[in-house]
Amino acid sequence: MKLEIKNLNVFVKDKEILKNFNLKILPGEIHALMGPNGTGKSTLSKVIMGYPDYQITGDIKANDKSILNLEIDERSKLGIFLVYQSPIAIDGLTNSEVIKACLDTRENKKGLYEFILNLEANVSNLEMNKEMLHRGFNVGFSGGERKKNEILQVLMLKPKFIILDELDSGLDVDSLKIVCDNLNNYLQENPDVSVLIITHYTRILDYIKPTHVHKMKDGTILETGDFNLAKFIEKNGYNQSFDIVGEVSNE
Amino acid sequence: MNKILIDTNQYNLVITKNASYSLEIIKDTNLYIKVLEDVEVDMTCLIQNSHVKICIDLLTNASLLVNQLALNSSLDLDFTLKKNSNLEYIASLITNIDSINKINITHENEFSNSKLVVNGVNVLNNKLYITINGTILKKSISSNLEENSQIINLKDGDSKIIPNLFINNHDVIANHSAFIGNFKDEDCYYLRSRGLNKDQVDNLLLKATLLNGMKLKYDKTKFIYVIKNNKWR
């Protein structure tokens, strides 16, 4: 999916969070957005997803069509998927029940037998305990298990544009590798799927190689480069400028 | 498992040995249940369109787990706990008519434990009142009483929770919590971000609220069927 953000300004209660934000992600591209805490990265992910309570000017287009007037669920059905930093838990609904309900709203709806086979295969690939499927949704799950559960939904719902909001937080080294291996397999099988990785660290970028890296501060993108920019940021922090600009740009 | 359909005005049940019961109440009734000494009981109870008065006595060392779903009903419950008895009562109420509910728990003797979870869903602009009176008498040393209740208002219904604790002993643990409000925005947005529209999210969260905390070894399918197949709105 192609996603284009043009001159985006986002306010929360008169406070400007994103300032004249521009970003173009083409099908198959993997962009990493790095920035210090409170710079608006998670706000950006929620604005793309369609959360209310933000005042917005500018535009967000998916495959050249504005999505600003679409509800959250309509954006999801277009193929936009947000992997949450802190996924919620809901008691009284089983994990498999939630995934089945979400899948049933989509065009690629599966029959029950095929759904179960597919679900169990993905659970096995993610090295999750099968019993988790029948427990309350994320209830009693560790932080890492919740993240795996998010990726399980990716594999089941097959989105076209994935936002990974700090996927690496709460995941141990082994689990991060498992999760990223599964995501990479999915991206290989679906080469038009594009990804926006929001992260503080390069650890995840060692597994999912970005085509573009952006440094974000105070609600806007300051610099764009390749993986070298990420390594520079990790070594020098966000306050120093990266003077070796890569060949790619965000325009 | 013992299945009992209660369609009379009065029903008495004395439970003398460990057992499971599935009760279904479809008429205004007075129900009296006594669980004898050292007996463990697992009970589900489905109540529909009725005003029900239930008195339950737990004798020494008795243990009772109740999972109850009440639809468009009003409940008047009295639990009495003797020495070393245990009560776990998980009730869900959903109504689109006025529903006035009163639950009394009395710990009469020492080392008795009760845990109540009451989840209500007020569908329309009707009343849903839940009064819970927890009483621990003076001789009930080392007893525990826990009450947790919530009402989800789907519209602008008149909902009230009145939790009372009457404690007459220093060496006990007693607490309560109460919440009245809507579904959490965070839960709604999360599910909508997975492609579910507002009605689909409400239906899922309604079911989640009503099954929240239930420990159903059987009758789960029946409960889900009843929740799904009633047109609440």
Tab-separated table of C-alpha atoms in Angstrom:
chain	number	residue	atom	x	y	z
A	1	MET	CA	0.000	0.000	0.000
A	2	LYS	CA	1.111	3.522	-0.733
A	3	LEU	CA	0.652	5.928	2.148
A	4	GLU	CA	1.215	9.644	1.807
A	5	ILE	CA	1.067	12.223	4.577
A	6	LYS	CA	0.945	15.814	3.343
A	7	ASN	CA	1.398	18.990	5.416
A	8	LEU	CA	-0.105	17.313	8.446
A	9	ASN	CA	-0.675	19.422	11.545
A	10	VAL	CA	-2.154	17.738	14.584
A	11	PHE	CA	-3.406	19.474	17.705
A	12	VAL	CA	-4.614	18.129	21.022
A	13	LYS	CA	-6.466	20.744	23.046
A	14	ASP	CA	-4.670	23.611	21.237
A	15	LYS	CA	-1.260	22.005	21.722
A	16	GLU	CA	0.456	21.309	18.406
A	17	ILE	CA	1.842	17.772	18.408
A	18	LEU	CA	2.718	17.274	14.729
A	19	LYS	CA	3.949	20.239	12.678
A	20	ASN	CA	3.824	20.330	8.910
A	21	PHE	CA	4.579	16.613	8.821
A	22	ASN	CA	5.289	15.050	5.421
A	23	LEU	CA	6.018	11.425	4.619
A	24	LYS	CA	5.573	9.218	1.579
A	25	ILE	CA	5.774	5.437	1.893
A	26	LEU	CA	5.572	3.439	-1.319
A	27	PRO	CA	4.394	-0.180	-1.629
A	28	GLY	CA	7.038	-2.562	-0.313
A	29	GLU	CA	8.999	0.130	1.529
A	30	ILE	CA	9.938	-0.151	5.190
A	31	HIS	CA	10.336	3.170	6.976
A	32	ALA	CA	11.708	3.564	10.484
A	33	LEU	CA	10.757	6.594	12.528
A	34	MET	CA	13.103	7.319	15.417
A	35	GLY	CA	12.776	10.073	17.951
A	36	PRO	CA	12.903	10.901	21.634
A	37	ASN	CA	9.944	10.406	23.982
A	38	GLY	CA	7.051	12.816	23.532
A	39	THR	CA	7.940	13.875	20.020
A	40	GLY	CA	4.640	12.728	18.484
A	41	LYS	CA	5.505	9.290	17.060
A	42	SER	CA	2.643	7.436	18.740
A	43	THR	CA	0.280	10.314	18.008
A	44	LEU	CA	1.161	9.917	14.340
A	45	SER	CA	0.296	6.208	14.480
A	46	LYS	CA	-3.078	6.947	16.082
A	47	VAL	CA	-3.845	9.737	13.619
A	48	ILE	CA	-3.122	7.401	10.691
A	49	MET	CA	-5.370	4.785	12.328
A	50	GLY	CA	-8.157	7.339	12.739
A	51	TYR	CA	-8.423	7.932	16.460
A	52	PRO	CA	-10.765	10.832	17.262
A	53	ASP	CA	-9.947	13.684	19.668
A	54	TYR	CA	-7.298	15.156	17.401
A	55	GLN	CA	-7.717	18.365	15.427
A	56	ILE	CA	-6.118	17.828	12.056
A	57	THR	CA	-5.161	19.905	9.032
A	58	GLY	CA	-3.407	18.523	5.961
A	59	ASP	CA	-4.106	15.132	4.433
A	60	ILE	CA	-3.357	11.432	4.690
A	61	LYS	CA	-3.822	9.374	1.536
A	62	ALA	CA	-3.843	5.628	1.107
A	63	ASN	CA	-3.310	4.575	-2.500
A	64	ASP	CA	-3.927	8.207	-3.543
A	65	LYS	CA	-7.307	8.497	-1.787
A	66	SER	CA	-7.774	10.630	1.308
A	67	ILE	CA	-8.636	8.576	4.378
A	68	LEU	CA	-9.244	11.451	6.783
A	69	ASN	CA	-13.021	11.076	6.531
A	70	LEU	CA	-12.924	7.332	7.133
A	71	GLU	CA	-13.777	5.778	10.500
A	72	ILE	CA	-11.208	3.641	12.322
A	73	ASP	CA	-12.810	0.366	11.216
A	74	GLU	CA	-13.003	1.547	7.611
A	75	ARG	CA	-9.278	2.315	7.625
A	76	SER	CA	-8.641	-1.119	9.086
A	77	LYS	CA	-10.632	-2.726	6.293
A	78	LEU	CA	-8.563	-0.785	3.768
A	79	GLY	CA	-5.590	-2.710	5.151
A	80	ILE	CA	-4.081	-0.341	7.732
A	81	PHE	CA	-2.989	-2.164	10.875
A	82	LEU	CA	-1.569	-0.669	14.065
A	83	VAL	CA	0.525	-2.957	16.265
A	84	TYR	CA	0.010	-1.310	19.629
A	85	GLN	CA	2.721	-0.389	22.055
A	86	SER	CA	0.502	-1.503	24.969
A	87	PRO	CA	-2.231	-3.826	23.729
A	88	ILE	CA	-5.362	-3.967	25.873
A	89	ALA	CA	-6.783	-6.998	27.676
A	90	ILE	CA	-10.470	-7.920	27.649
A	91	ASP	CA	-11.847	-10.500	30.048
A	92	GLY	CA	-14.914	-12.405	28.870
A	93	LEU	CA	-13.755	-12.672	25.227
A	94	THR	CA	-11.378	-15.382	24.110
A	95	ASN	CA	-8.419	-14.642	21.934
A	96	SER	CA	-9.616	-16.798	19.047
A	97	GLU	CA	-13.098	-15.296	19.285
A	98	VAL	CA	-11.754	-11.754	18.823
A	99	ILE	CA	-9.586	-12.761	15.870
A	100	LYS	CA	-12.459	-14.675	14.245
A	101	ALA	CA	-14.817	-11.710	14.703
A	102	CYS	CA	-12.272	-9.362	13.099
A	103	LEU	CA	-11.612	-11.767	10.235
A	104	ASP	CA	-15.341	-12.198	9.598
A	105	THR	CA	-15.651	-8.491	8.767
A	106	ARG	CA	-13.155	-8.838	5.933
A	107	GLU	CA	-13.379	-9.933	2.355
A	108	ASN	CA	-10.831	-12.688	2.986
A	109	LYS	CA	-13.220	-14.258	5.505
A	110	LYS	CA	-12.476	-17.951	6.098
A	111	GLY	CA	-14.622	-20.935	6.977
A	112	LEU	CA	-14.270	-22.216	10.536
A	113	TYR	CA	-12.121	-25.233	9.684
A	114	GLU	CA	-9.714	-23.223	7.545
A	115	PHE	CA	-9.638	-20.501	10.220
A	116	ILE	CA	-8.646	-22.988	12.933
A	117	LEU	CA	-5.942	-24.598	10.784
A	118	ASN	CA	-4.527	-21.213	9.839
A	119	LEU	CA	-4.677	-19.914	13.407
A	120	GLU	CA	-2.954	-22.971	14.853
A	121	ALA	CA	-0.225	-22.850	12.213
A	122	ASN	CA	0.507	-19.194	12.990
A	123	VAL	CA	0.415	-19.814	16.746
A	124	SER	CA	2.951	-22.579	16.229
A	125	ASN	CA	5.165	-20.344	14.053
A	126	LEU	CA	5.140	-17.651	16.719
A	127	GLU	CA	5.964	-20.271	19.373
A	128	MET	CA	2.927	-19.266	21.386
A	129	ASN	CA	1.159	-21.626	23.757
A	130	LYS	CA	-1.932	-22.984	21.982
A	131	GLU	CA	-3.874	-22.712	25.191
A	132	MET	CA	-3.625	-18.895	24.929
A	133	LEU	CA	-6.150	-18.969	22.109
A	134	HIS	CA	-8.882	-20.004	24.504
A	135	ARG	CA	-8.003	-17.670	27.350
A	136	GLY	CA	-9.378	-14.164	27.838
A	137	PHE	CA	-8.043	-11.763	25.222
A	138	ASN	CA	-4.546	-10.833	26.499
A	139	VAL	CA	-5.717	-11.607	30.047
A	140	GLY	CA	-2.759	-12.728	32.139
A	141	PHE	CA	-0.440	-12.414	29.126
A	142	SER	CA	3.042	-11.023	29.677
A	143	GLY	CA	4.148	-7.949	27.703
A	144	GLY	CA	5.969	-10.197	25.234
A	145	GLU	CA	2.994	-12.519	24.820
A	146	ARG	CA	0.762	-9.552	24.073
A	147	LYS	CA	3.155	-8.402	21.353
A	148	LYS	CA	3.184	-11.890	19.845
A	149	ASN	CA	-0.592	-11.778	19.923
A	150	GLU	CA	-0.508	-8.537	17.930
A	151	ILE	CA	1.658	-10.184	15.285
A	152	LEU	CA	-0.654	-13.199	15.274
A	153	GLN	CA	-3.410	-10.786	14.254
A	154	VAL	CA	-1.188	-9.388	11.505
A	155	LEU	CA	-0.654	-12.880	10.122
A	156	MET	CA	-4.356	-13.677	10.304
A	157	LEU	CA	-5.833	-10.393	9.065
A	158	LYS	CA	-3.219	-9.828	6.353
A	159	PRO	CA	-2.939	-6.020	6.333
A	160	LYS	CA	-1.369	-3.973	3.548
A	161	PHE	CA	0.190	-1.237	5.666
A	162	ILE	CA	1.576	-2.091	9.102
A	163	ILE	CA	2.519	0.386	11.821
A	164	LEU	CA	4.771	-1.191	14.443
A	165	ASP	CA	4.619	1.109	17.474
A	166	GLU	CA	7.582	0.118	19.642
A	167	LEU	CA	7.194	-3.555	18.873
A	168	ASP	CA	10.513	-4.273	20.558
A	169	SER	CA	9.457	-2.977	23.976
A	170	GLY	CA	8.565	-5.879	26.258
A	171	LEU	CA	10.032	-8.518	23.960
A	172	ASP	CA	13.083	-10.532	24.994
A	173	VAL	CA	15.836	-11.197	22.437
A	174	ASP	CA	14.535	-14.628	21.419
A	175	SER	CA	10.920	-13.480	21.142
A	176	LEU	CA	11.908	-10.416	19.105
A	177	LYS	CA	13.704	-12.678	16.642
A	178	ILE	CA	10.711	-15.026	16.365
A	179	VAL	CA	8.311	-12.138	15.843
A	180	CYS	CA	10.541	-10.446	13.272
A	181	ASP	CA	11.160	-13.718	11.405
A	182	ASN	CA	7.402	-14.139	11.068
A	183	LEU	CA	6.956	-10.540	9.923
A	184	ASN	CA	9.762	-10.919	7.382
A	185	ASN	CA	8.149	-14.083	6.008
A	186	TYR	CA	4.867	-12.209	5.703
A	187	LEU	CA	6.569	-9.319	3.899
A	188	GLN	CA	8.330	-11.715	1.539
A	189	GLU	CA	5.033	-13.384	0.678
A	190	ASN	CA	3.347	-9.978	0.270
A	191	PRO	CA	5.904	-7.691	-1.385
A	192	ASP	CA	3.480	-4.755	-1.758
A	193	VAL	CA	2.951	-4.483	1.991
A	194	SER	CA	4.586	-1.379	3.445
A	195	VAL	CA	5.687	-0.857	7.030
A	196	LEU	CA	6.229	2.069	9.394
A	197	ILE	CA	8.418	1.099	12.339
A	198	ILE	CA	8.312	3.441	15.325
A	199	THR	CA	11.208	2.769	17.657
A	200	HIS	CA	13.810	4.226	19.981
A	201	TYR	CA	16.423	1.577	19.273
A	202	THR	CA	18.112	-0.055	16.301
A	203	ARG	CA	17.652	-3.547	17.774
A	204	ILE	CA	14.468	-4.222	15.770
A	205	LEU	CA	16.065	-2.710	12.642
A	206	ASP	CA	18.743	-5.412	12.762
A	207	TYR	CA	15.959	-7.916	12.046
A	208	ILE	CA	13.613	-5.896	9.830
A	209	LYS	CA	15.836	-3.873	7.530
A	210	PRO	CA	14.400	-0.428	6.800
A	211	THR	CA	14.617	1.117	3.359
A	212	HIS	CA	14.354	4.587	4.930
A	213	VAL	CA	15.144	5.959	8.383
A	214	HIS	CA	13.734	9.257	9.671
A	215	LYS	CA	14.823	11.239	12.682
A	216	MET	CA	11.860	12.976	14.270
A	217	LYS	CA	11.886	15.706	16.862
A	218	ASP	CA	9.310	18.221	18.117
A	219	GLY	CA	6.600	16.910	15.854
A	220	THR	CA	8.440	16.958	12.565
A	221	ILE	CA	10.999	14.998	10.552
A	222	LEU	CA	14.442	16.569	10.803
A	223	GLU	CA	16.525	14.133	8.795
A	224	THR	CA	16.065	11.201	6.475
A	225	GLY	CA	18.606	8.599	5.514
A	226	ASP	CA	19.256	4.906	5.328
A	227	PHE	CA	20.177	2.406	8.046
A	228	ASN	CA	23.363	4.379	8.748
A	229	LEU	CA	21.241	7.204	10.159
A	230	ALA	CA	19.740	4.780	12.702
A	231	LYS	CA	23.209	3.634	13.750
A	232	PHE	CA	24.336	7.268	14.009
A	233	ILE	CA	21.358	8.136	16.220
A	234	GLU	CA	22.004	5.179	18.481
A	235	LYS	CA	25.621	6.216	18.893
A	236	ASN	CA	25.175	9.988	19.161
A	237	GLY	CA	21.599	10.566	20.344
A	238	TYR	CA	19.018	12.850	18.760
A	239	ASN	CA	20.756	16.173	19.281
A	240	GLN	CA	23.561	15.743	16.764
A	241	SER	CA	23.029	16.141	13.050
A	242	PHE	CA	23.839	13.292	10.688
A	243	ASP	CA	25.902	14.880	7.911
A	244	ILE	CA	26.266	11.788	5.744
A	245	VAL	CA	22.895	11.905	4.051
A	246	GLY	CA	21.886	8.665	2.376
A	247	GLU	CA	20.697	8.389	-1.170
A	248	VAL	CA	17.047	8.122	-0.237
A	249	SER	CA	14.806	10.954	0.893
A	250	ASN	CA	11.292	11.171	2.216
A	251	GLU	CA	9.974	13.042	-0.803
B	1	MET	CA	-25.129	-32.535	36.629
B	2	ASN	CA	-28.674	-31.890	37.874
B	3	LYS	CA	-30.878	-29.796	35.606
B	4	ILE	CA	-33.868	-28.132	37.195
B	5	LEU	CA	-36.465	-25.970	35.471
B	6	ILE	CA	-38.264	-23.872	38.056
B	7	ASP	CA	-41.710	-22.773	36.926
B	8	THR	CA	-43.494	-22.800	40.285
B	9	ASN	CA	-43.993	-20.085	42.907
B	10	GLN	CA	-41.975	-21.906	45.547
B	11	TYR	CA	-39.078	-24.332	45.301
B	12	ASN	CA	-36.935	-25.804	48.076
B	13	LEU	CA	-33.646	-27.540	47.516
B	14	VAL	CA	-31.544	-29.212	50.198
B	15	ILE	CA	-28.176	-30.319	48.867
B	16	THR	CA	-26.690	-33.172	50.815
B	17	LYS	CA	-23.684	-34.184	48.714
B	18	ASN	CA	-21.180	-32.667	46.317
B	19	ALA	CA	-22.976	-31.866	43.083
B	20	SER	CA	-23.415	-29.584	40.090
B	21	TYR	CA	-26.706	-27.894	39.341
B	22	SER	CA	-28.065	-26.076	36.320
B	23	LEU	CA	-31.119	-24.045	37.291
B	24	GLU	CA	-33.425	-22.235	34.931
B	25	ILE	CA	-36.052	-19.906	36.318
B	26	ILE	CA	-38.798	-18.616	34.053
B	27	LYS	CA	-41.435	-17.474	36.546
B	28	ASP	CA	-41.688	-15.273	39.654
B	29	THR	CA	-40.607	-17.560	42.446
B	30	ASN	CA	-39.284	-18.013	45.967
B	31	LEU	CA	-36.341	-20.367	46.031
B	32	TYR	CA	-34.763	-21.749	49.180
B	33	ILE	CA	-31.465	-23.594	48.990
B	34	LYS	CA	-29.594	-25.185	51.867
B	35	VAL	CA	-26.105	-26.588	51.360
B	36	LEU	CA	-25.346	-29.028	54.145
B	37	GLU	CA	-22.091	-29.421	56.088
B	38	ASP	CA	-18.930	-30.261	54.104
B	39	VAL	CA	-20.744	-30.194	50.762
B	40	GLU	CA	-19.309	-28.510	47.658
B	41	VAL	CA	-21.716	-27.233	45.015
B	42	ASP	CA	-21.156	-25.746	41.581
B	43	MET	CA	-24.282	-24.046	40.263
B	44	THR	CA	-25.328	-22.123	37.171
B	45	CYS	CA	-28.557	-20.222	37.186
B	46	LEU	CA	-30.358	-18.658	34.238
B	47	ILE	CA	-33.222	-16.333	35.159
B	48	GLN	CA	-35.503	-14.804	32.539
B	49	ASN	CA	-38.310	-12.257	32.869
B	50	SER	CA	-38.936	-12.986	36.526
B	51	HIS	CA	-38.900	-11.494	39.980
B	52	VAL	CA	-36.993	-13.992	42.061
B	53	LYS	CA	-36.379	-14.240	45.774
B	54	ILE	CA	-33.620	-16.652	46.693
B	55	CYS	CA	-32.444	-17.602	50.180
B	56	ILE	CA	-29.276	-19.655	50.421
B	57	ASP	CA	-27.875	-21.106	53.645
B	58	LEU	CA	-24.334	-22.438	53.650
B	59	LEU	CA	-23.738	-24.650	56.650
B	60	THR	CA	-20.349	-25.369	58.253
B	61	ASN	CA	-17.592	-26.140	55.732
B	62	ALA	CA	-20.025	-25.845	52.829
B	63	SER	CA	-18.813	-24.349	49.577
B	64	LEU	CA	-20.906	-22.839	46.793
B	65	LEU	CA	-19.971	-21.389	43.417
B	66	VAL	CA	-22.821	-19.652	41.579
B	67	ASN	CA	-22.617	-18.360	38.007
B	68	GLN	CA	-25.822	-16.513	37.323
B	69	LEU	CA	-27.239	-14.743	34.283
B	70	ALA	CA	-30.438	-12.749	34.743
B	71	LEU	CA	-32.304	-11.190	31.848
B	72	ASN	CA	-34.996	-8.566	32.396
B	73	SER	CA	-35.391	-9.761	35.965
B	74	SER	CA	-35.267	-8.429	39.508
B	75	LEU	CA	-33.461	-10.347	42.232
B	76	ASP	CA	-33.819	-10.397	45.975
B	77	LEU	CA	-31.066	-12.581	47.402
B	78	ASP	CA	-30.149	-13.581	50.939
B	79	PHE	CA	-26.986	-15.545	51.641
B	80	THR	CA	-26.154	-16.797	55.106
B	81	LEU	CA	-22.711	-18.210	55.807
B	82	LYS	CA	-21.879	-20.455	58.733
B	83	LYS	CA	-18.434	-21.398	60.067
B	84	ASN	CA	-15.706	-22.008	57.481
B	85	SER	CA	-18.111	-21.810	54.560
B	86	ASN	CA	-17.196	-20.345	51.162
B	87	LEU	CA	-19.393	-18.491	48.709
B	88	GLU	CA	-18.390	-17.298	45.276
B	89	TYR	CA	-21.258	-15.558	43.513
B	90	ILE	CA	-20.762	-14.208	39.992
B	91	ALA	CA	-23.872	-12.613	38.593
B	92	SER	CA	-24.604	-10.807	35.370
B	93	LEU	CA	-27.724	-8.784	34.838
B	94	ILE	CA	-28.934	-7.360	31.562
B	95	THR	CA	-32.152	-5.482	31.279
B	96	ASN	CA	-34.167	-3.183	29.089
B	97	ILE	CA	-36.931	-2.822	31.693
B	98	ASP	CA	-36.746	-1.537	35.282
B	99	SER	CA	-34.739	-3.957	37.403
B	100	ILE	CA	-34.374	-3.517	41.164
B	101	ASN	CA	-31.954	-5.904	42.824
B	102	LYS	CA	-30.987	-6.458	46.427
B	103	ILE	CA	-28.314	-8.826	47.640
B	104	ASN	CA	-27.715	-9.508	51.333
B	105	ILE	CA	-24.778	-11.550	52.578
B	106	THR	CA	-24.492	-12.326	56.243
B	107	HIS	CA	-21.413	-13.943	57.720
B	108	GLU	CA	-22.790	-15.536	60.857
B	109	ASN	CA	-19.710	-17.464	61.965
B	110	GLU	CA	-15.926	-17.441	61.889
B	111	PHE	CA	-13.605	-18.239	58.947
B	112	SER	CA	-16.336	-17.707	56.370
B	113	ASN	CA	-15.480	-16.271	52.954
B	114	SER	CA	-17.601	-14.591	50.329
B	115	LYS	CA	-16.737	-13.083	46.992
B	116	LEU	CA	-19.339	-11.334	44.872
B	117	VAL	CA	-18.917	-10.110	41.330
B	118	VAL	CA	-21.982	-8.404	39.865
B	119	ASN	CA	-21.916	-7.114	36.290
B	120	GLY	CA	-24.914	-5.211	35.033
B	121	VAL	CA	-25.816	-3.882	31.606
B	122	ASN	CA	-28.531	-1.244	31.448
B	123	VAL	CA	-29.695	-1.268	27.848
B	124	LEU	CA	-32.286	1.482	27.507
B	125	ASN	CA	-33.430	4.435	29.604
B	126	ASN	CA	-34.746	2.218	32.361
B	127	LYS	CA	-33.709	1.721	36.009
B	128	LEU	CA	-31.067	-0.754	37.060
B	129	TYR	CA	-30.462	-0.634	40.797
B	130	ILE	CA	-28.150	-2.972	42.675
B	131	THR	CA	-27.961	-2.808	46.451
B	132	ILE	CA	-25.428	-5.055	48.130
B	133	ASN	CA	-25.426	-5.359	51.898
B	134	GLY	CA	-22.484	-7.265	53.318
B	135	THR	CA	-22.751	-7.999	57.018
B	136	ILE	CA	-20.124	-9.594	59.212
B	137	LEU	CA	-21.420	-10.412	62.690
B	138	LYS	CA	-19.333	-10.103	65.841
B	139	LYS	CA	-18.479	-13.780	66.183
B	140	SER	CA	-17.327	-14.061	62.539
B	141	ILE	CA	-13.635	-13.711	63.344
B	142	SER	CA	-11.146	-14.090	60.407
B	143	SER	CA	-13.799	-13.821	57.723
B	144	ASN	CA	-13.407	-12.290	54.274
B	145	LEU	CA	-16.006	-10.388	52.287
B	146	GLU	CA	-15.351	-8.924	48.861
B	147	GLU	CA	-17.898	-7.154	46.656
B	148	ASN	CA	-17.162	-5.918	43.140
B	149	SER	CA	-19.915	-4.510	41.011
B	150	GLN	CA	-20.235	-2.561	37.805
B	151	ILE	CA	-23.004	-1.333	35.542
B	152	ILE	CA	-22.474	-0.477	31.897
B	153	ASN	CA	-24.978	2.063	30.618
B	154	LEU	CA	-25.611	1.604	26.915
B	155	LYS	CA	-27.897	4.668	26.848
B	156	ASP	CA	-28.940	7.142	29.522
B	157	GLY	CA	-30.471	4.668	31.936
B	158	ASP	CA	-30.906	5.402	35.624
B	159	SER	CA	-28.317	3.112	37.200
B	160	LYS	CA	-27.357	2.889	40.842
B	161	ILE	CA	-25.064	0.700	42.876
B	162	ILE	CA	-25.376	0.946	46.630
B	163	PRO	CA	-22.662	-1.107	48.321
B	164	ASN	CA	-22.923	-1.326	52.095
B	165	LEU	CA	-20.575	-3.024	54.513
B	166	PHE	CA	-21.767	-3.620	58.079
B	167	ILE	CA	-18.784	-4.926	60.005
B	168	ASN	CA	-18.904	-5.829	63.645
B	169	ASN	CA	-15.518	-7.472	64.107
B	170	HIS	CA	-12.010	-6.034	63.841
B	171	ASP	CA	-10.327	-9.222	62.690
B	172	VAL	CA	-11.863	-9.474	59.222
B	173	ILE	CA	-11.149	-8.326	55.669
B	174	ALA	CA	-13.972	-6.554	53.863
B	175	ASN	CA	-13.898	-4.425	50.740
B	176	HIS	CA	-16.012	-3.296	47.867
B	177	SER	CA	-15.717	-1.572	44.508
B	178	ALA	CA	-18.369	-0.100	42.258
B	179	PHE	CA	-18.302	1.367	38.768
B	180	ILE	CA	-21.003	2.857	36.567
B	181	GLY	CA	-20.164	4.056	33.084
B	182	ASN	CA	-19.811	3.134	29.441
B	183	PHE	CA	-17.505	0.687	27.756
B	184	LYS	CA	-13.907	1.893	27.937
B	185	ASP	CA	-12.961	4.080	24.962
B	186	GLU	CA	-9.610	2.297	24.844
B	187	ASP	CA	-11.304	-1.100	24.347
B	188	CYS	CA	-13.720	0.273	21.730
B	189	TYR	CA	-10.990	1.940	19.657
B	190	TYR	CA	-8.754	-1.112	19.820
B	191	LEU	CA	-11.473	-3.401	18.476
B	192	ARG	CA	-12.552	-0.867	15.865
B	193	SER	CA	-8.939	-0.655	14.692
B	194	ARG	CA	-9.267	-4.349	13.852
B	195	GLY	CA	-12.160	-3.688	11.468
B	196	LEU	CA	-15.203	-4.080	13.711
B	197	ASN	CA	-17.863	-1.375	13.424
B	198	LYS	CA	-19.453	0.293	16.452
B	199	ASP	CA	-22.380	-2.144	16.730
B	200	GLN	CA	-20.115	-5.165	16.381
B	201	VAL	CA	-17.809	-3.768	19.077
B	202	ASP	CA	-20.753	-3.058	21.400
B	203	ASN	CA	-22.058	-6.605	20.949
B	204	LEU	CA	-18.655	-8.134	21.678
B	205	LEU	CA	-18.086	-5.955	24.742
B	206	LEU	CA	-21.605	-6.620	25.970
B	207	LYS	CA	-20.930	-10.330	25.895
B	208	ALA	CA	-17.516	-9.783	27.512
B	209	THR	CA	-19.103	-7.797	30.332
B	210	LEU	CA	-21.753	-10.408	30.992
B	211	LEU	CA	-19.291	-13.306	31.004
B	212	ASN	CA	-16.629	-11.361	32.904
B	213	GLY	CA	-15.352	-13.367	35.861
B	214	MET	CA	-17.631	-16.336	35.265
B	215	LYS	CA	-16.208	-19.786	35.947
B	216	LEU	CA	-18.450	-21.814	33.708
B	217	LYS	CA	-17.615	-25.490	33.396
B	218	TYR	CA	-20.919	-26.082	31.618
B	219	ASP	CA	-23.817	-23.950	30.343
B	220	LYS	CA	-21.414	-21.470	28.714
B	221	THR	CA	-22.881	-22.202	25.290
B	222	LYS	CA	-26.378	-21.734	26.690
B	223	PHE	CA	-25.457	-18.392	28.266
B	224	ILE	CA	-23.826	-17.156	25.058
B	225	TYR	CA	-26.829	-18.300	23.018
B	226	VAL	CA	-29.234	-16.421	25.263
B	227	ILE	CA	-27.120	-13.244	25.192
B	228	LYS	CA	-26.702	-13.309	21.421
B	229	ASN	CA	-30.250	-14.210	20.536
B	230	ASN	CA	-32.029	-11.528	22.500
B	231	LYS	CA	-32.625	-8.287	20.678
B	232	TRP	CA	-31.478	-5.860	23.328
B	233	ARG	CA	-31.596	-2.663	21.335
